[in-house]
């Protein structure tokens, strides 16, 4: 995909944000579109909310041809095995039709101890 002028992004039709690479992957047409704020952003922070969007999440990953590291099964396994204390903070973008169009799985962890404790938000 060639570089686009400032403030022009692909339409928010199929966007997935891979976790580890931190790269934006878009599967859209070649035509450049002006960015419009047509996406509603929600943060999911509990397992029941994540389970509720699992079907849409899987469909978005398939549609965007994103890496398996973005899939909810991978994220769940990683959290259960590697980082059980990481709490999910998954940013989701929904279009006006109520379809999931973007997702960015983040995790919130508490680092350090005593007065040096801090909350760290990082990709899962």
mmCIF file of N, CA and C in Angstrom:
data_model
loop_
_atom_site.group_PDB
_atom_site.id
_atom_site.type_symbol
_atom_site.label_atom_id
_atom_site.label_comp_id
_atom_site.label_asym_id
_atom_site.label_seq_id
_atom_site.Cartn_x
_atom_site.Cartn_y
_atom_site.Cartn_z
ATOM 1 N N UNK A 1 0.847 -1.167 0.000
ATOM 2 C CA UNK A 1 0.000 0.000 0.000
ATOM 3 C C UNK A 1 0.894 1.232 0.000
ATOM 4 N N UNK A 2 0.637 2.188 -0.871
ATOM 5 C CA UNK A 2 1.466 3.388 -0.926
ATOM 6 C C UNK A 2 1.086 4.359 0.179
ATOM 7 N N UNK A 3 2.012 5.279 0.467
ATOM 8 C CA UNK A 3 1.752 6.281 1.506
ATOM 9 C C UNK A 3 0.592 7.161 1.074
ATOM 10 N N UNK A 4 -0.227 7.532 2.034
ATOM 11 C CA UNK A 4 -1.397 8.346 1.745
ATOM 12 C C UNK A 4 -1.215 9.728 2.355
ATOM 13 N N UNK A 5 -1.901 10.734 1.826
ATOM 14 C CA UNK A 5 -1.797 12.078 2.384
ATOM 15 C C UNK A 5 -2.247 12.102 3.842
ATOM 16 N N UNK A 6 -1.776 13.108 4.560
ATOM 17 C CA UNK A 6 -2.155 13.259 5.966
ATOM 18 C C UNK A 6 -3.669 13.329 6.096
ATOM 19 N N UNK A 7 -4.201 12.749 7.163
ATOM 20 C CA UNK A 7 -5.623 12.725 7.487
ATOM 21 C C UNK A 7 -6.447 11.901 6.508
ATOM 22 N N UNK A 8 -5.810 11.114 5.669
ATOM 23 C CA UNK A 8 -6.529 10.189 4.806
ATOM 24 C C UNK A 8 -6.135 8.782 5.207
ATOM 25 N N UNK A 9 -7.113 8.009 5.602
ATOM 26 C CA UNK A 9 -6.898 6.629 6.006
ATOM 27 C C UNK A 9 -7.825 5.739 5.208
ATOM 28 N N UNK A 10 -7.525 4.461 5.151
ATOM 29 C CA UNK A 10 -8.476 3.559 4.511
ATOM 30 C C UNK A 10 -9.797 3.603 5.269
ATOM 31 N N UNK A 11 -10.894 3.333 4.596
ATOM 32 C CA UNK A 11 -12.170 3.327 5.313
ATOM 33 C C UNK A 11 -12.128 2.280 6.413
ATOM 34 N N UNK A 12 -12.838 2.503 7.507
ATOM 35 C CA UNK A 12 -12.791 1.543 8.609
ATOM 36 C C UNK A 12 -13.652 0.317 8.325
ATOM 37 N N UNK A 13 -13.420 -0.304 7.168
ATOM 38 C CA UNK A 13 -14.198 -1.475 6.793
ATOM 39 C C UNK A 13 -13.611 -2.753 7.372
ATOM 40 N N UNK A 14 -12.314 -2.927 7.250
ATOM 41 C CA UNK A 14 -11.677 -4.120 7.786
ATOM 42 C C UNK A 14 -10.332 -3.709 8.357
ATOM 43 N N UNK A 15 -10.275 -3.522 9.635
ATOM 44 C CA UNK A 15 -9.023 -3.132 10.269
ATOM 45 C C UNK A 15 -8.804 -4.034 11.473
ATOM 46 N N UNK A 16 -7.635 -4.629 11.570
ATOM 47 C CA UNK A 16 -7.268 -5.411 12.750
ATOM 48 C C UNK A 16 -5.911 -4.917 13.216
ATOM 49 N N UNK A 17 -5.751 -4.773 14.493
ATOM 50 C CA UNK A 17 -4.489 -4.319 15.039
ATOM 51 C C UNK A 17 -3.779 -5.500 15.688
ATOM 52 N N UNK A 18 -2.765 -6.066 15.031
ATOM 53 C CA UNK A 18 -2.046 -7.173 15.625
ATOM 54 C C UNK A 18 -1.381 -6.755 16.924
ATOM 55 N N UNK A 19 -1.249 -7.673 17.818
ATOM 56 C CA UNK A 19 -0.746 -7.356 19.143
ATOM 57 C C UNK A 19 0.764 -7.202 19.171
ATOM 58 N N UNK A 20 1.499 -8.253 18.948
ATOM 59 C CA UNK A 20 2.942 -8.220 19.147
ATOM 60 C C UNK A 20 3.633 -7.249 18.200
ATOM 61 N N UNK A 21 3.260 -7.245 16.949
ATOM 62 C CA UNK A 21 3.931 -6.395 15.976
ATOM 63 C C UNK A 21 3.537 -4.941 16.116
ATOM 64 N N UNK A 22 2.358 -4.677 16.649
ATOM 65 C CA UNK A 22 1.906 -3.303 16.797
ATOM 66 C C UNK A 22 1.661 -2.619 15.464
ATOM 67 N N UNK A 23 1.397 -3.395 14.438
ATOM 68 C CA UNK A 23 1.204 -2.842 13.100
ATOM 69 C C UNK A 23 -0.266 -2.793 12.752
ATOM 70 N N UNK A 24 -0.625 -1.813 11.967
ATOM 71 C CA UNK A 24 -1.990 -1.708 11.476
ATOM 72 C C UNK A 24 -2.093 -2.502 10.185
ATOM 73 N N UNK A 25 -3.022 -3.421 10.159
ATOM 74 C CA UNK A 25 -3.247 -4.206 8.943
ATOM 75 C C UNK A 25 -4.630 -3.856 8.433
ATOM 76 N N UNK A 26 -4.719 -3.398 7.212
ATOM 77 C CA UNK A 26 -6.013 -3.034 6.648
ATOM 78 C C UNK A 26 -6.236 -3.813 5.361
ATOM 79 N N UNK A 27 -7.405 -4.363 5.209
ATOM 80 C CA UNK A 27 -7.779 -5.057 3.992
ATOM 81 C C UNK A 27 -8.930 -4.268 3.387
ATOM 82 N N UNK A 28 -8.590 -3.316 2.555
ATOM 83 C CA UNK A 28 -9.587 -2.420 1.978
ATOM 84 C C UNK A 28 -9.279 -2.229 0.503
ATOM 85 N N UNK A 29 -10.083 -1.429 -0.156
ATOM 86 C CA UNK A 29 -9.845 -1.113 -1.553
ATOM 87 C C UNK A 29 -8.617 -0.230 -1.702
ATOM 88 N N UNK A 30 -8.204 0.006 -2.937
ATOM 89 C CA UNK A 30 -7.028 0.823 -3.187
ATOM 90 C C UNK A 30 -7.355 2.307 -3.189
ATOM 91 N N UNK A 31 -8.617 2.647 -3.244
ATOM 92 C CA UNK A 31 -9.022 4.049 -3.279
ATOM 93 C C UNK A 31 -8.786 4.702 -1.921
ATOM 94 N N UNK A 32 -8.273 5.922 -1.934
ATOM 95 C CA UNK A 32 -8.034 6.660 -0.694
ATOM 96 C C UNK A 32 -9.328 7.327 -0.244
ATOM 97 N N UNK A 33 -9.603 7.269 1.041
ATOM 98 C CA UNK A 33 -10.817 7.851 1.597
ATOM 99 C C UNK A 33 -10.455 8.797 2.728
ATOM 100 N N UNK A 34 -11.159 9.903 2.811
ATOM 101 C CA UNK A 34 -10.955 10.816 3.935
ATOM 102 C C UNK A 34 -11.435 10.136 5.206
ATOM 103 N N UNK A 35 -10.707 10.339 6.279
ATOM 104 C CA UNK A 35 -11.079 9.753 7.564
ATOM 105 C C UNK A 35 -12.346 10.407 8.088
ATOM 106 N N UNK A 36 -13.306 9.591 8.485
ATOM 107 C CA UNK A 36 -14.516 10.104 9.123
ATOM 108 C C UNK A 36 -14.710 9.354 10.429
ATOM 109 N N UNK A 37 -15.116 10.042 11.466
ATOM 110 C CA UNK A 37 -15.289 9.384 12.763
ATOM 111 C C UNK A 37 -16.576 8.560 12.799
ATOM 112 N N UNK A 38 -16.609 7.483 12.032
ATOM 113 C CA UNK A 38 -17.815 6.664 11.948
ATOM 114 C C UNK A 38 -17.699 5.384 12.772
ATOM 115 N N UNK A 39 -16.724 5.338 13.649
ATOM 116 C CA UNK A 39 -16.512 4.162 14.484
ATOM 117 C C UNK A 39 -16.751 4.540 15.936
ATOM 118 N N UNK A 40 -17.508 3.709 16.636
ATOM 119 C CA UNK A 40 -17.719 3.884 18.071
ATOM 120 C C UNK A 40 -16.731 2.987 18.795
ATOM 121 N N UNK A 41 -15.955 3.562 19.699
ATOM 122 C CA UNK A 41 -14.913 2.824 20.407
ATOM 123 C C UNK A 41 -15.389 2.421 21.792
ATOM 124 N N UNK A 42 -15.226 1.143 22.126
ATOM 125 C CA UNK A 42 -15.582 0.608 23.438
ATOM 126 C C UNK A 42 -14.404 -0.185 23.983
ATOM 127 N N UNK A 43 -14.224 -0.149 25.297
ATOM 128 C CA UNK A 43 -13.186 -0.935 25.951
ATOM 129 C C UNK A 43 -13.834 -2.079 26.715
ATOM 130 N N UNK A 44 -13.400 -3.291 26.430
ATOM 131 C CA UNK A 44 -13.896 -4.479 27.125
ATOM 132 C C UNK A 44 -12.878 -4.855 28.195
ATOM 133 N N UNK A 45 -13.365 -5.084 29.408
ATOM 134 C CA UNK A 45 -12.420 -5.308 30.501
ATOM 135 C C UNK A 45 -12.728 -6.532 31.352
ATOM 136 N N UNK A 46 -13.614 -7.395 30.893
ATOM 137 C CA UNK A 46 -13.871 -8.623 31.646
ATOM 138 C C UNK A 46 -14.099 -9.776 30.672
ATOM 139 N N UNK A 47 -13.920 -10.980 31.165
ATOM 140 C CA UNK A 47 -13.986 -12.160 30.302
ATOM 141 C C UNK A 47 -15.366 -12.351 29.679
ATOM 142 N N UNK A 48 -16.426 -12.020 30.404
ATOM 143 C CA UNK A 48 -17.768 -12.199 29.830
ATOM 144 C C UNK A 48 -17.985 -11.270 28.634
ATOM 145 N N UNK A 49 -17.457 -10.051 28.694
ATOM 146 C CA UNK A 49 -17.555 -9.127 27.557
ATOM 147 C C UNK A 49 -16.757 -9.653 26.370
ATOM 148 N N UNK A 50 -15.570 -10.189 26.650
ATOM 149 C CA UNK A 50 -14.748 -10.748 25.575
ATOM 150 C C UNK A 50 -15.431 -11.956 24.937
ATOM 151 N N UNK A 51 -16.025 -12.798 25.765
ATOM 152 C CA UNK A 51 -16.742 -13.963 25.237
ATOM 153 C C UNK A 51 -17.928 -13.540 24.375
ATOM 154 N N UNK A 52 -18.575 -12.431 24.734
ATOM 155 C CA UNK A 52 -19.747 -11.956 23.993
ATOM 156 C C UNK A 52 -19.399 -11.511 22.575
ATOM 157 N N UNK A 53 -18.160 -11.069 22.346
ATOM 158 C CA UNK A 53 -17.767 -10.603 21.008
ATOM 159 C C UNK A 53 -16.860 -11.598 20.288
ATOM 160 N N UNK A 54 -16.697 -12.786 20.835
ATOM 161 C CA UNK A 54 -15.764 -13.771 20.270
ATOM 162 C C UNK A 54 -16.074 -14.097 18.807
ATOM 163 N N UNK A 55 -17.337 -14.305 18.477
ATOM 164 C CA UNK A 55 -17.700 -14.650 17.093
ATOM 165 C C UNK A 55 -17.322 -13.508 16.143
ATOM 166 N N UNK A 56 -17.653 -12.263 16.529
ATOM 167 C CA UNK A 56 -17.312 -11.113 15.691
ATOM 168 C C UNK A 56 -15.799 -10.945 15.584
ATOM 169 N N UNK A 57 -15.089 -11.181 16.684
ATOM 170 C CA UNK A 57 -13.638 -11.066 16.711
ATOM 171 C C UNK A 57 -13.014 -12.077 15.747
ATOM 172 N N UNK A 58 -13.439 -13.328 15.830
ATOM 173 C CA UNK A 58 -12.925 -14.359 14.922
ATOM 174 C C UNK A 58 -13.205 -13.999 13.464
ATOM 175 N N UNK A 59 -14.406 -13.495 13.188
ATOM 176 C CA UNK A 59 -14.763 -13.112 11.816
ATOM 177 C C UNK A 59 -13.878 -11.975 11.317
ATOM 178 N N UNK A 60 -13.595 -11.005 12.174
ATOM 179 C CA UNK A 60 -12.737 -9.883 11.783
ATOM 180 C C UNK A 60 -11.319 -10.362 11.490
ATOM 181 N N UNK A 61 -10.800 -11.247 12.313
ATOM 182 C CA UNK A 61 -9.458 -11.794 12.094
ATOM 183 C C UNK A 61 -9.407 -12.534 10.760
ATOM 184 N N UNK A 62 -10.426 -13.335 10.458
ATOM 185 C CA UNK A 62 -10.477 -14.057 9.184
ATOM 186 C C UNK A 62 -10.575 -13.093 8.007
ATOM 187 N N UNK A 63 -11.431 -12.094 8.133
ATOM 188 C CA UNK A 63 -11.653 -11.138 7.045
ATOM 189 C C UNK A 63 -10.406 -10.309 6.763
ATOM 190 N N UNK A 64 -9.680 -9.942 7.803
ATOM 191 C CA UNK A 64 -8.492 -9.102 7.647
ATOM 192 C C UNK A 64 -7.248 -9.922 7.336
ATOM 193 N N UNK A 65 -7.369 -11.250 7.371
ATOM 194 C CA UNK A 65 -6.226 -12.133 7.162
ATOM 195 C C UNK A 65 -5.094 -11.761 8.122
ATOM 196 N N UNK A 66 -5.458 -11.529 9.383
ATOM 197 C CA UNK A 66 -4.493 -11.113 10.400
ATOM 198 C C UNK A 66 -3.784 -12.330 10.989
ATOM 199 N N UNK A 67 -2.672 -12.072 11.655
ATOM 200 C CA UNK A 67 -1.880 -13.132 12.283
ATOM 201 C C UNK A 67 -2.674 -13.826 13.385
ATOM 202 N N UNK A 68 -2.371 -15.095 13.617
ATOM 203 C CA UNK A 68 -3.104 -15.847 14.641
ATOM 204 C C UNK A 68 -2.847 -15.305 16.040
ATOM 205 N N UNK A 69 -1.797 -14.491 16.193
ATOM 206 C CA UNK A 69 -1.528 -13.869 17.490
ATOM 207 C C UNK A 69 -2.637 -12.900 17.891
ATOM 208 N N UNK A 70 -3.468 -12.516 16.956
ATOM 209 C CA UNK A 70 -4.572 -11.585 17.218
ATOM 210 C C UNK A 70 -5.852 -12.304 17.632
ATOM 211 N N UNK A 71 -5.899 -13.595 17.435
ATOM 212 C CA UNK A 71 -7.128 -14.355 17.669
ATOM 213 C C UNK A 71 -7.433 -14.487 19.158
ATOM 214 N N UNK A 72 -8.715 -14.498 19.507
ATOM 215 C CA UNK A 72 -9.086 -14.597 20.919
ATOM 216 C C UNK A 72 -8.593 -15.880 21.586
ATOM 217 N N UNK A 73 -8.538 -16.990 20.851
ATOM 218 C CA UNK A 73 -8.028 -18.232 21.446
ATOM 219 C C UNK A 73 -6.561 -18.083 21.853
ATOM 220 N N UNK A 74 -5.777 -17.437 20.997
ATOM 221 C CA UNK A 74 -4.366 -17.211 21.309
ATOM 222 C C UNK A 74 -4.231 -16.300 22.535
ATOM 223 N N UNK A 75 -4.979 -15.215 22.553
ATOM 224 C CA UNK A 75 -4.922 -14.260 23.671
ATOM 225 C C UNK A 75 -5.297 -14.959 24.977
ATOM 226 N N UNK A 76 -6.378 -15.741 24.965
ATOM 227 C CA UNK A 76 -6.801 -16.453 26.178
ATOM 228 C C UNK A 76 -5.726 -17.419 26.662
ATOM 229 N N UNK A 77 -5.139 -18.171 25.736
ATOM 230 C CA UNK A 77 -4.093 -19.125 26.101
ATOM 231 C C UNK A 77 -2.877 -18.405 26.663
ATOM 232 N N UNK A 78 -2.484 -17.310 26.041
ATOM 233 C CA UNK A 78 -1.342 -16.524 26.516
ATOM 234 C C UNK A 78 -1.588 -16.015 27.930
ATOM 235 N N UNK A 79 -2.771 -15.448 28.149
ATOM 236 C CA UNK A 79 -3.086 -14.927 29.485
ATOM 237 C C UNK A 79 -3.091 -16.043 30.521
ATOM 238 N N UNK A 80 -3.724 -17.166 30.206
ATOM 239 C CA UNK A 80 -3.806 -18.281 31.154
ATOM 240 C C UNK A 80 -2.432 -18.865 31.476
ATOM 241 N N UNK A 81 -1.549 -18.922 30.473
ATOM 242 C CA UNK A 81 -0.259 -19.585 30.626
ATOM 243 C C UNK A 81 0.855 -18.647 31.081
ATOM 244 N N UNK A 82 0.979 -17.523 30.445
ATOM 245 C CA UNK A 82 2.115 -16.629 30.657
ATOM 246 C C UNK A 82 1.810 -15.503 31.639
ATOM 247 N N UNK A 83 0.637 -14.946 31.546
ATOM 248 C CA UNK A 83 0.347 -13.722 32.306
ATOM 249 C C UNK A 83 -1.029 -13.772 32.959
ATOM 250 N N UNK A 84 -1.236 -14.689 33.914
ATOM 251 C CA UNK A 84 -2.571 -14.815 34.511
ATOM 252 C C UNK A 84 -3.035 -13.582 35.291
ATOM 253 N N UNK A 85 -2.104 -12.719 35.693
ATOM 254 C CA UNK A 85 -2.494 -11.530 36.459
ATOM 255 C C UNK A 85 -2.798 -10.320 35.572
ATOM 256 N N UNK A 86 -2.570 -10.461 34.272
ATOM 257 C CA UNK A 86 -2.867 -9.372 33.345
ATOM 258 C C UNK A 86 -4.374 -9.304 33.140
ATOM 259 N N UNK A 87 -4.921 -8.112 33.347
ATOM 260 C CA UNK A 87 -6.364 -7.913 33.160
ATOM 261 C C UNK A 87 -6.610 -7.335 31.765
ATOM 262 N N UNK A 88 -7.575 -7.873 31.043
ATOM 263 C CA UNK A 88 -7.803 -7.397 29.673
ATOM 264 C C UNK A 88 -8.358 -5.977 29.635
ATOM 265 N N UNK A 89 -7.880 -5.227 28.673
ATOM 266 C CA UNK A 89 -8.422 -3.925 28.301
ATOM 267 C C UNK A 89 -8.398 -3.917 26.777
ATOM 268 N N UNK A 90 -9.445 -4.466 26.185
ATOM 269 C CA UNK A 90 -9.488 -4.668 24.740
ATOM 270 C C UNK A 90 -10.296 -3.546 24.105
ATOM 271 N N UNK A 91 -9.621 -2.754 23.273
ATOM 272 C CA UNK A 91 -10.261 -1.641 22.579
ATOM 273 C C UNK A 91 -10.940 -2.180 21.330
ATOM 274 N N UNK A 92 -12.241 -1.919 21.195
ATOM 275 C CA UNK A 92 -13.004 -2.396 20.042
ATOM 276 C C UNK A 92 -13.640 -1.214 19.317
ATOM 277 N N UNK A 93 -13.670 -1.295 17.997
ATOM 278 C CA UNK A 93 -14.300 -0.271 17.172
ATOM 279 C C UNK A 93 -15.461 -0.867 16.401
ATOM 280 N N UNK A 94 -16.624 -0.246 16.520
ATOM 281 C CA UNK A 94 -17.862 -0.745 15.910
ATOM 282 C C UNK A 94 -18.386 0.290 14.926
ATOM 283 N N UNK A 95 -18.808 -0.163 13.734
ATOM 284 C CA UNK A 95 -19.366 0.788 12.770
ATOM 285 C C UNK A 95 -20.830 1.072 13.103
ATOM 286 N N UNK A 96 -21.446 1.939 12.314
ATOM 287 C CA UNK A 96 -22.831 2.354 12.576
ATOM 288 C C UNK A 96 -23.819 1.194 12.464
ATOM 289 N N UNK A 97 -23.458 0.151 11.712
ATOM 290 C CA UNK A 97 -24.319 -1.025 11.573
ATOM 291 C C UNK A 97 -24.151 -2.014 12.720
ATOM 292 N N UNK A 98 -23.281 -1.699 13.678
ATOM 293 C CA UNK A 98 -23.064 -2.579 14.813
ATOM 294 C C UNK A 98 -22.090 -3.711 14.551
ATOM 295 N N UNK A 99 -21.281 -3.590 13.491
ATOM 296 C CA UNK A 99 -20.286 -4.621 13.173
ATOM 297 C C UNK A 99 -18.935 -4.245 13.756
ATOM 298 N N UNK A 100 -18.240 -5.230 14.288
ATOM 299 C CA UNK A 100 -16.890 -5.028 14.800
ATOM 300 C C UNK A 100 -15.959 -4.773 13.626
ATOM 301 N N UNK A 101 -15.268 -3.642 13.625
ATOM 302 C CA UNK A 101 -14.398 -3.277 12.517
ATOM 303 C C UNK A 101 -12.947 -3.135 12.934
ATOM 304 N N UNK A 102 -12.672 -3.015 14.235
ATOM 305 C CA UNK A 102 -11.291 -2.873 14.706
ATOM 306 C C UNK A 102 -11.193 -3.438 16.113
ATOM 307 N N UNK A 103 -10.032 -3.984 16.419
ATOM 308 C CA UNK A 103 -9.822 -4.509 17.768
ATOM 309 C C UNK A 103 -8.340 -4.393 18.113
ATOM 310 N N UNK A 104 -8.066 -4.002 19.346
ATOM 311 C CA UNK A 104 -6.690 -3.887 19.823
ATOM 312 C C UNK A 104 -6.629 -4.484 21.215
ATOM 313 N N UNK A 105 -6.159 -5.723 21.343
ATOM 314 C CA UNK A 105 -6.106 -6.376 22.650
ATOM 315 C C UNK A 105 -4.955 -5.836 23.495
ATOM 316 N N UNK A 106 -5.304 -5.168 24.566
ATOM 317 C CA UNK A 106 -4.323 -4.646 25.515
ATOM 318 C C UNK A 106 -4.522 -5.339 26.848
ATOM 319 N N UNK A 107 -3.488 -5.325 27.669
ATOM 320 C CA UNK A 107 -3.580 -5.907 28.998
ATOM 321 C C UNK A 107 -3.057 -4.934 30.036
ATOM 322 N N UNK A 108 -3.702 -4.917 31.187
ATOM 323 C CA UNK A 108 -3.310 -4.039 32.289
ATOM 324 C C UNK A 108 -2.661 -4.890 33.368
ATOM 325 N N UNK A 109 -1.439 -4.525 33.749
ATOM 326 C CA UNK A 109 -0.715 -5.250 34.793
ATOM 327 C C UNK A 109 -0.222 -4.253 35.836
ATOM 328 N N UNK A 110 -0.073 -4.729 37.057
ATOM 329 C CA UNK A 110 0.506 -3.931 38.135
ATOM 330 C C UNK A 110 1.967 -4.353 38.261
ATOM 331 N N UNK A 111 2.871 -3.402 38.126
ATOM 332 C CA UNK A 111 4.307 -3.672 38.196
ATOM 333 C C UNK A 111 4.891 -3.037 39.449
ATOM 334 N N UNK A 112 5.955 -3.619 39.943
ATOM 335 C CA UNK A 112 6.660 -3.064 41.099
ATOM 336 C C UNK A 112 5.931 -3.357 42.398
ATOM 337 N N UNK A 113 6.364 -2.685 43.454
ATOM 338 C CA UNK A 113 5.752 -2.878 44.755
ATOM 339 C C UNK A 113 5.941 -1.654 45.629
ATOM 340 N N UNK A 114 5.201 -1.604 46.713
ATOM 341 C CA UNK A 114 5.296 -0.465 47.629
ATOM 342 C C UNK A 114 4.913 0.827 46.949
ATOM 343 N N UNK A 115 5.694 1.878 47.192
ATOM 344 C CA UNK A 115 5.396 3.178 46.583
ATOM 345 C C UNK A 115 5.775 3.209 45.107
ATOM 346 N N UNK A 116 6.520 2.209 44.646
ATOM 347 C CA UNK A 116 6.956 2.166 43.243
ATOM 348 C C UNK A 116 5.990 1.382 42.356
ATOM 349 N N UNK A 117 4.809 1.057 42.867
ATOM 350 C CA UNK A 117 3.830 0.328 42.052
ATOM 351 C C UNK A 117 3.284 1.222 40.949
ATOM 352 N N UNK A 118 3.127 0.644 39.780
ATOM 353 C CA UNK A 118 2.512 1.397 38.681
ATOM 354 C C UNK A 118 1.696 0.442 37.820
ATOM 355 N N UNK A 119 0.723 1.005 37.150
ATOM 356 C CA UNK A 119 -0.112 0.241 36.223
ATOM 357 C C UNK A 119 0.483 0.378 34.832
ATOM 358 N N UNK A 120 0.622 -0.748 34.153
ATOM 359 C CA UNK A 120 1.229 -0.776 32.825
ATOM 360 C C UNK A 120 0.215 -1.355 31.846
ATOM 361 N N UNK A 121 -0.063 -0.599 30.790
ATOM 362 C CA UNK A 121 -0.957 -1.042 29.728
ATOM 363 C C UNK A 121 -0.094 -1.406 28.529
ATOM 364 N N UNK A 122 -0.197 -2.645 28.064
ATOM 365 C CA UNK A 122 0.642 -3.077 26.949
ATOM 366 C C UNK A 122 -0.130 -4.048 26.056
ATOM 367 N N UNK A 123 0.341 -4.215 24.814
ATOM 368 C CA UNK A 123 -0.321 -5.159 23.909
ATOM 369 C C UNK A 123 -0.249 -6.576 24.453
ATOM 370 N N UNK A 124 -1.308 -7.341 24.220
ATOM 371 C CA UNK A 124 -1.310 -8.753 24.631
ATOM 372 C C UNK A 124 -0.912 -9.601 23.446
#
